[in-house]
Short mmCIF file of C-alpha atoms and ligand atoms in Angstrom, two decimals:
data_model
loop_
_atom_site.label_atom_id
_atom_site.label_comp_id
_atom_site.label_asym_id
_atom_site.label_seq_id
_atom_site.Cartn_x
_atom_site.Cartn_y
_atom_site.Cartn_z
CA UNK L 268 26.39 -22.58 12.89
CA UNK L 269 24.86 -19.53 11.57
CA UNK L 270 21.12 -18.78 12.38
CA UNK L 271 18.46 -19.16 9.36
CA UNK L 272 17.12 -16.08 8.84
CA UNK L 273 12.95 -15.71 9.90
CA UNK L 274 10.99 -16.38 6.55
CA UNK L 275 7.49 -14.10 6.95
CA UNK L 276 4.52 -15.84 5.83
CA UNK L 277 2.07 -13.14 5.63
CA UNK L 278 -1.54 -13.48 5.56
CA UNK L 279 -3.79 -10.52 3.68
CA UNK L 280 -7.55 -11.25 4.38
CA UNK L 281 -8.41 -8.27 2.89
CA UNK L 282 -12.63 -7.48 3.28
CA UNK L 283 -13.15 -10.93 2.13
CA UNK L 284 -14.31 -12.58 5.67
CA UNK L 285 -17.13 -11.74 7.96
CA UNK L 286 -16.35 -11.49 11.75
CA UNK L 287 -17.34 -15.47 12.15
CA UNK L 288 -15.57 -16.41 9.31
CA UNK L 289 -12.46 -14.83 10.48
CA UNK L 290 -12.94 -16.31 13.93
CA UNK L 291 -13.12 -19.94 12.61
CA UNK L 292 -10.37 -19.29 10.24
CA UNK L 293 -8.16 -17.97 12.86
CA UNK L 294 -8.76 -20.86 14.92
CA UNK L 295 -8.33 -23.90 12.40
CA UNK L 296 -5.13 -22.14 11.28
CA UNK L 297 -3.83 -22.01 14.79
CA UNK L 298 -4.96 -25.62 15.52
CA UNK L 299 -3.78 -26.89 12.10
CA UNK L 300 -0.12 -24.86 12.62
CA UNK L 301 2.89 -27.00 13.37
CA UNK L 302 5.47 -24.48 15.40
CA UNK L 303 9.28 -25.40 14.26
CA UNK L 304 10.76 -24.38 11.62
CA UNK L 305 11.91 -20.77 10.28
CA UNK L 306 8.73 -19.70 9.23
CA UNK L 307 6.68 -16.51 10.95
CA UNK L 308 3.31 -16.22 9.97
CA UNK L 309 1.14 -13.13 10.19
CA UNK L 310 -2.27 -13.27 10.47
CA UNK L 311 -3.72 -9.69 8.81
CA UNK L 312 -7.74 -9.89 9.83
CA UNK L 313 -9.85 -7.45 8.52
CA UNK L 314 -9.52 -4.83 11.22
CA UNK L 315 -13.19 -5.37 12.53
CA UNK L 316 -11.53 -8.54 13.43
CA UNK L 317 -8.70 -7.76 14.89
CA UNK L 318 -9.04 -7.70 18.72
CA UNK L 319 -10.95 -10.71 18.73
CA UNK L 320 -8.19 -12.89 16.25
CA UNK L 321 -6.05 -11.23 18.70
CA UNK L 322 -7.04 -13.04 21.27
CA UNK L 323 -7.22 -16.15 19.33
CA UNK L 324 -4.06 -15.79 18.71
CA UNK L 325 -2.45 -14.96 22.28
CA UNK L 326 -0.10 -17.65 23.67
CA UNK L 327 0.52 -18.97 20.11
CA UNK L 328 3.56 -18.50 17.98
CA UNK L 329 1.26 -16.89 15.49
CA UNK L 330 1.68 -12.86 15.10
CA UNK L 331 -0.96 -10.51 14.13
CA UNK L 332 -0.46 -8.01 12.00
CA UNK L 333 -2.82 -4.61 10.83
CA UNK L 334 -4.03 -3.73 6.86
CA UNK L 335 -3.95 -0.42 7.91
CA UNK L 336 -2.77 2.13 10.73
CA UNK L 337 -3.37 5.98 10.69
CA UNK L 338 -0.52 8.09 10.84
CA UNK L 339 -1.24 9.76 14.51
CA UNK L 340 -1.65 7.98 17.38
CA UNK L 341 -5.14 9.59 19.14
CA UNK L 342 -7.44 12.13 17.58
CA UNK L 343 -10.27 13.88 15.57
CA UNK L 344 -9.75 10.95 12.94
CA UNK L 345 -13.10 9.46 12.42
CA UNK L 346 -12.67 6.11 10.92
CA UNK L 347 -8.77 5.58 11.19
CA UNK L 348 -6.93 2.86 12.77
CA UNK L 349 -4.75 4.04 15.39
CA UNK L 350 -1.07 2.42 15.65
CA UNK L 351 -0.91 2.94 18.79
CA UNK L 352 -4.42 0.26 19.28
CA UNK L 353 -3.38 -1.92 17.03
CA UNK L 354 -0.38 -2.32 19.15
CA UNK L 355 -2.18 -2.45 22.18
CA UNK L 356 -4.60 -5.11 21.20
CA UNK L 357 -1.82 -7.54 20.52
CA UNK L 358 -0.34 -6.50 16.81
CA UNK L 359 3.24 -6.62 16.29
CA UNK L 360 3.10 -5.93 12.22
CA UNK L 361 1.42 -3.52 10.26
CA UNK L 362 1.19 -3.53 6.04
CA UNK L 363 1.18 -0.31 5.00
CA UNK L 364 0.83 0.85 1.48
CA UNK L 365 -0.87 -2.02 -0.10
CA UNK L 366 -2.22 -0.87 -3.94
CA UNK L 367 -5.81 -1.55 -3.22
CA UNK L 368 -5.36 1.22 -0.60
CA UNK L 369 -2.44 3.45 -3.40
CA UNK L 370 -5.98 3.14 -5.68
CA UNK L 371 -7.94 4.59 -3.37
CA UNK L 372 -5.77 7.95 -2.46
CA UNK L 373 -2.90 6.69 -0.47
CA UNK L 374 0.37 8.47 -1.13
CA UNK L 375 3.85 7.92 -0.95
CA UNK L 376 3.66 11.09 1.24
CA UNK L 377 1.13 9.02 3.41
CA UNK L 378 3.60 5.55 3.40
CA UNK L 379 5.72 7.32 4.84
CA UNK L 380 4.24 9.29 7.64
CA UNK L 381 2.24 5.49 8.03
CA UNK L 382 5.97 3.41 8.39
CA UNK L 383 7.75 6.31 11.32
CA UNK L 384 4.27 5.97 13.54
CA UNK L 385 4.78 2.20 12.63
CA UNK L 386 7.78 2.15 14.34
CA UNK L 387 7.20 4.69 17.02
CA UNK L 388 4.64 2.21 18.64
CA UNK L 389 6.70 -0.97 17.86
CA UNK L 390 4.88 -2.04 14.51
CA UNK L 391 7.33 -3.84 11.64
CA UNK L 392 6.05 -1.83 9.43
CA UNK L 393 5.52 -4.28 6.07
CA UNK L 394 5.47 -1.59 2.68
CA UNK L 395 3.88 -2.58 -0.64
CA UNK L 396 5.70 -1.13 -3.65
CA UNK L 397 4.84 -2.10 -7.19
CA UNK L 398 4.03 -1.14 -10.79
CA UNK L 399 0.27 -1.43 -12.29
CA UNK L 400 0.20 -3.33 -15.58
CA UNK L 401 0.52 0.14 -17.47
CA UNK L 402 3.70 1.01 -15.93
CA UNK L 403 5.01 -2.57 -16.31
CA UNK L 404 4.29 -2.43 -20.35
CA UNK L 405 5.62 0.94 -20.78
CA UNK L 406 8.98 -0.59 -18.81
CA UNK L 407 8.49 1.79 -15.78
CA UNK L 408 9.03 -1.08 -13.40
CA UNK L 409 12.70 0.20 -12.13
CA UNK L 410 11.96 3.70 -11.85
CA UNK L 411 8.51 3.02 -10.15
CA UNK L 412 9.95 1.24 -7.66
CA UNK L 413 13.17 3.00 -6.81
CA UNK L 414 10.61 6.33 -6.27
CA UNK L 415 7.97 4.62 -4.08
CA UNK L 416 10.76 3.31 -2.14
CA UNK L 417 12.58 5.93 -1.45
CA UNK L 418 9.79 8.05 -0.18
CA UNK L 419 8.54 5.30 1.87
CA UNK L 420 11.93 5.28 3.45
CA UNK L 421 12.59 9.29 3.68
CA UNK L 422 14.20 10.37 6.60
CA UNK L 423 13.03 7.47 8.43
CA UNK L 424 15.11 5.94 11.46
CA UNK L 425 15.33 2.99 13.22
CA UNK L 426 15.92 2.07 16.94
CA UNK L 427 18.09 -0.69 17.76
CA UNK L 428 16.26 -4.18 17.37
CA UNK L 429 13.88 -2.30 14.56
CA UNK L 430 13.26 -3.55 10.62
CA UNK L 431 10.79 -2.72 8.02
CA UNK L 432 9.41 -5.05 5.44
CA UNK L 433 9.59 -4.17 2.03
CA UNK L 434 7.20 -5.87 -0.16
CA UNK L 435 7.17 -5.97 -3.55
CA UNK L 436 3.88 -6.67 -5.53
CA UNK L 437 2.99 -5.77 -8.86
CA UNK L 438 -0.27 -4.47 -8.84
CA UNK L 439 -1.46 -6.60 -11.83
CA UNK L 440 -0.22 -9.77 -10.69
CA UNK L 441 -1.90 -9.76 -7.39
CA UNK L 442 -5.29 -12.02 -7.55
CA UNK L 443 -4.50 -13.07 -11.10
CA UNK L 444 -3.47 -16.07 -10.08
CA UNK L 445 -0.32 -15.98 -12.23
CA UNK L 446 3.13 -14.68 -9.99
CA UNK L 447 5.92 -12.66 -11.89
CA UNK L 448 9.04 -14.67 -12.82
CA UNK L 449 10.88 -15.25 -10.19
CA UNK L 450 14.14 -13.98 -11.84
CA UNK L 451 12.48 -10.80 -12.50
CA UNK L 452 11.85 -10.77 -8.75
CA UNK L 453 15.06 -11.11 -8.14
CA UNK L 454 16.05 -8.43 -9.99
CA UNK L 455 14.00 -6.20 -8.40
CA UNK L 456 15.32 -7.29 -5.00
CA UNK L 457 18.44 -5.99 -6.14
CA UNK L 458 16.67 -2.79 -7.12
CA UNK L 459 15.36 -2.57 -3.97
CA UNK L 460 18.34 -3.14 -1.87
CA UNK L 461 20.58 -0.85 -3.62
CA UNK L 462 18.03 2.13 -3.33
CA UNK L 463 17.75 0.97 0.58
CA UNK L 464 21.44 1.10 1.09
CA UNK L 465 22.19 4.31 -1.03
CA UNK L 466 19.73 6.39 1.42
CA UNK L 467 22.11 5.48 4.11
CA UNK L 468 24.05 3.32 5.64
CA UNK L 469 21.64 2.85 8.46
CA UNK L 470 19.13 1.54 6.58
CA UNK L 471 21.32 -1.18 5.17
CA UNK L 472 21.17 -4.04 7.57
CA UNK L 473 17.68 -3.57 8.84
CA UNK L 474 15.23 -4.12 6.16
CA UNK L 475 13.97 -7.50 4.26
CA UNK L 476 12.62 -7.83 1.16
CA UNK L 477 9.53 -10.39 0.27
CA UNK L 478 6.91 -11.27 -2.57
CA UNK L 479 3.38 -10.97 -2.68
CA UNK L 480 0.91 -11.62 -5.83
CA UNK L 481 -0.91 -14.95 -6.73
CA UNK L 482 1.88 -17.10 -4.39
CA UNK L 483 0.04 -20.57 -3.79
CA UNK L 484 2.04 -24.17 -2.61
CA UNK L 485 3.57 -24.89 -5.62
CA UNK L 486 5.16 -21.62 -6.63
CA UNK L 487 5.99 -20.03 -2.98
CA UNK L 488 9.70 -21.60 -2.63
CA UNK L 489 10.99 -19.90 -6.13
CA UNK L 490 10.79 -16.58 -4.18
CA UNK L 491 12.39 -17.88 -1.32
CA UNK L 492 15.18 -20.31 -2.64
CA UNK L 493 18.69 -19.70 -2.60
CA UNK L 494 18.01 -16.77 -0.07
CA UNK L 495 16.28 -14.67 -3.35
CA UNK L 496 13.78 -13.05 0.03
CA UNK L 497 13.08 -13.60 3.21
CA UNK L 498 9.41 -14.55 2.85
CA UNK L 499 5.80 -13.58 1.17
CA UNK L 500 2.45 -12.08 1.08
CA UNK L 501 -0.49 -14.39 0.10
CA UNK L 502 -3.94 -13.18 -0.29
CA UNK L 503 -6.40 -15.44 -2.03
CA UNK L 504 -4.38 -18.64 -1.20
CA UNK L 505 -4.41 -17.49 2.75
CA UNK L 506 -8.01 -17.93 2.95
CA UNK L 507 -8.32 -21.59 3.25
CA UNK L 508 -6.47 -23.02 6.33
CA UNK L 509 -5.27 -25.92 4.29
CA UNK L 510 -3.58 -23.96 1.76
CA UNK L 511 -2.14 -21.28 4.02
CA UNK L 512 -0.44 -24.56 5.80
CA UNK L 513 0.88 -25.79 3.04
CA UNK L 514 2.89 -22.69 2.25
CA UNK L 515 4.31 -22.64 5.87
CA UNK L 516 5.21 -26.22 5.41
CA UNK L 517 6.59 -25.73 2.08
CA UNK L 518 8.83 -22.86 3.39
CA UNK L 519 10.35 -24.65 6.41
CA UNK L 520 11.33 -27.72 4.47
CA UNK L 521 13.47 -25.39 2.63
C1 PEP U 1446 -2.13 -9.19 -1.85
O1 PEP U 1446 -3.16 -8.59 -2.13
O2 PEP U 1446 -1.32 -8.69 -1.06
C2 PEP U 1446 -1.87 -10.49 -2.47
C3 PEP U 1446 -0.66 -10.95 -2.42
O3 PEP U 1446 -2.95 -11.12 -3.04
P1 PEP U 1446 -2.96 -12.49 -3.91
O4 PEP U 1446 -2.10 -13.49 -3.19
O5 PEP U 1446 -4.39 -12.92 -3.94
O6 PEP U 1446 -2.42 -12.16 -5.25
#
């Protein structure tokens, strides 16, 4: 029998929580979480947070995962996150490039110093690529995405054992409460994969592909159906335990 592939459930708190909130969120979501099927959920605290949801989380099945890391590991950085904490206080995932960070200065130059100390200290690094609403009506979807991942992915390497998430979220989807199509996701999988594999054959087995942008109960299994991706990112719909549940749930009775 062949395995079932790991479907990521991850969890974007953004700034929305304060350090209580967080706290009591991480801990109904752990009580409320039934262990079992193929889902992996990511808790992604706002990074005030994280040590303490760390902790929450320890012992669970539950990961924990960064908004944010700094591309160096130690330094004269005031105010950045280094990887090298975040992996030391207990995360095993880091998003990197999301668009409310692209908005405020993040480059693809930055992505991609961000995913190689990712993986130097044992992060998965998860990458957010997507068009804004501008690009999207003037059909620059395709080349958008094919140029944000490939210099995410630059002369990147991976260590045996290693993968990096690709995420795809168009920017004016995300909070609308309206997802994209989910054939037009899958097209853009493709688009994704094929720029992935033409940058080397190295690359080619170790990444997955997943959705994030208004996914709730009812629409998360079109993304994941039929194998279309290997899991998604959910923001507003991650802040209620219930709901956050329900997505799990809905994904492992796929
Ligand atoms: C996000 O910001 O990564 C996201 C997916 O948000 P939402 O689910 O609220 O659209």
């Amino acid at each position: 029998m062949t395995k079932q592939k790991k479907k990521y459930i991850i969890a974007n708190w953004k700034m929305k929580l304060g350090q209580a909130e967080s706290l009591t969120l991480a801990k109904e979501v752990k009580r409320k979480y039934r262990d079992g099927g193929q889902a992996e959920m990511v808790l992604c605290p706002t990074a005030t947070a994280l040590a303490e949801v760390g902790k929450i989380l320890a012992g669970s099945k539950i990961k924990l995962g960064a908004q944010n890391i700094f591309y160096h590991d130690s330094g004269a950085y005031t105010g950045q996150i280094s990887p090298k904490v975040a992996r030391e206080i207990g995360c095993e995932y880091a998003i990197i490039g999301h668009s409310e960070r692209r908005k405020l200065g993040e480059t693809d130059e930055d992505v991609n110093r961000k995913v190689e100390a990712a993986l130097k200290n044992n992060l998965i690094p998860i990458v957010c690529v997507g068009e804004t609403f501008r690009e999207y009506e003037e059909k620059k979807t395709e080349v958008v995405i094919i140029g944000q991942v490939t210099r995410a992915l630059e002369d990147i390497s991976l260590k045996e054992g290693q993968k990096i998430i690709i995420a795809y979220e168009p920017v004016w989807v995300i909070g609308s409460g309206q997802a994209v199509d989910h054939g037009i996701f899958q097209h853009i999988v493709q688009i994704i994969v094929h720029t992935a594999v033409e940058m080397g054959a190295e690359l080619a087995d170790k990444f997955e592909v997943i959705y994030g942008g208004s996914v709730d109960e009812e629409n998360v299994r079109e993304f994941i159906v039929g194998n279309i991706s290997t899991g998604v990112i959910v923001g507003n719909n991650s802040l209620e335990a219930d709901k956050l549940i329900k997505i799990v749930e809905n994904i492992n009775e796929l």
